[in-house]
RNA sequence: GUGGGUAUAGCUCAGCUGGUUAGAGCGCCUGGUUGUGGUCCAGGAGGUCGCGGGUUCGAACCCCGUUACUCACCCCA
């Protein structure tokens, strides 16, 4: 490869990653604030865990048979020879942090974090994507399931999204799932030749996946396959009933989806997904469930857990499609135009900023016309002008760029007060 | 990992069956009297036509390779 080709590649973000640029990021800030607000209402505190962990954490917690861990992890060896991995999902790290700090349960945490999976990018799928999510540890009460789902729905609704579907299922637990899996495997082996090529060989390794397959052949087999929902033990059945009852009581609509399964091994009992219809296909905006065995698997005391993760990029994609949550990028309130030597602009923006007013200015000796052009494009509400006349008179000219061409001249020392009185909020975008 | 589509100016794209100095819109810069943006007018800057090789008198255009982007499958937020 030539040096030129190399340098061009260095100018690109790595495959499947994207830069979040100023302008677009205002929308992210608003989304995170929205999620943080709802999470706080439900009693969650922010948690931040490392971007990478010992690879064994994920292998043991998430499961080596899963695609996410088996084929899609970003693994690397650090300089000390330790096998590490960029986190491919959010839950394992939170549980690890919980076990390390040992706070008294119940433990509730929310997070916003980049997630890494080595896969081919496409619409709504990236090698680095970002999730907001929550985890609750230490409560097995089905009411927590209802609360977690309530938070998820509140968050999406708060963004203005509508028309998404909450899908719900129960995966059973250690008492009933093993028996069910045996029954399912037996059934699938009986119909082995009807399954699609991809799944025919997965019967013993990951039978649940087959229920999720969309091909005609698998679908027709799975329709009459035994379902977990019908094989739940009494405890699981009761739990699930309380969850659906709670959702109904809370006015949260959901769809019972007996074929819903999850790609990660640790889920038990309640599992769910929020999907969004994109016209030609569905997008999963949020997914999660209960994982009552995970803490133990990772070496901790028996501790129930539940949580979800929601892909920020996907949620924003859905917002785009519905034309909601369209947050304009931030503009300054005032733009200082200085056609003298710039000293007045230097002092004025400093004064305005100290007074809490977002201020920008022009640099270099550009013409008044071009500075005004820049002021307009900046989206500023006011232009504050310092020219020879103002400099001599100790005044400033203030022009309302978004109103009816009002322009006044006031003494310089009153500029801050004048602007403060009139600029509670910046105008949205440039006109 | 598999398959399809695409790659021309900062952005969105035209470039007829290969034929002179590669175009448009938007954006950007400058000007249209004296200190004023958002409309209008004039001018200007800006391109290794993704990269490498081949065919040809001649390639943005045809062929091969390669990289990236994109969509889909697997899987997933």
mmCIF file of N, CA and C in Angstrom, chain A residues 34 44 146 239 255 267 277:
data_model
loop_
_atom_site.group_PDB
_atom_site.id
_atom_site.type_symbol
_atom_site.label_atom_id
_atom_site.label_comp_id
_atom_site.label_asym_id
_atom_site.label_seq_id
_atom_site.Cartn_x
_atom_site.Cartn_y
_atom_site.Cartn_z
ATOM 1 N N UNK A 34 -32.522 13.925 29.103
ATOM 2 C CA UNK A 34 -33.842 13.310 29.202
ATOM 3 C C UNK A 34 -33.756 11.974 29.946
ATOM 4 N N UNK A 44 -32.304 6.165 40.326
ATOM 5 C CA UNK A 44 -31.026 5.629 39.866
ATOM 6 C C UNK A 44 -29.933 6.677 39.953
ATOM 7 N N UNK A 146 -41.713 -4.153 36.544
ATOM 8 C CA UNK A 146 -42.682 -3.166 36.051
ATOM 9 C C UNK A 146 -42.086 -1.759 36.077
ATOM 10 N N UNK A 239 -44.590 -14.966 38.906
ATOM 11 C CA UNK A 239 -43.809 -13.754 38.685
ATOM 12 C C UNK A 239 -44.279 -13.048 37.409
ATOM 13 N N UNK A 255 -46.941 -6.425 24.097
ATOM 14 C CA UNK A 255 -47.327 -7.532 23.245
ATOM 15 C C UNK A 255 -46.655 -8.783 23.780
ATOM 16 N N UNK A 267 -29.921 -14.123 30.729
ATOM 17 C CA UNK A 267 -31.294 -13.733 31.023
ATOM 18 C C UNK A 267 -32.138 -14.866 31.619
ATOM 19 N N UNK A 277 -41.162 0.181 14.029
ATOM 20 C CA UNK A 277 -41.390 -0.205 12.637
ATOM 21 C C UNK A 277 -40.843 0.843 11.681
#
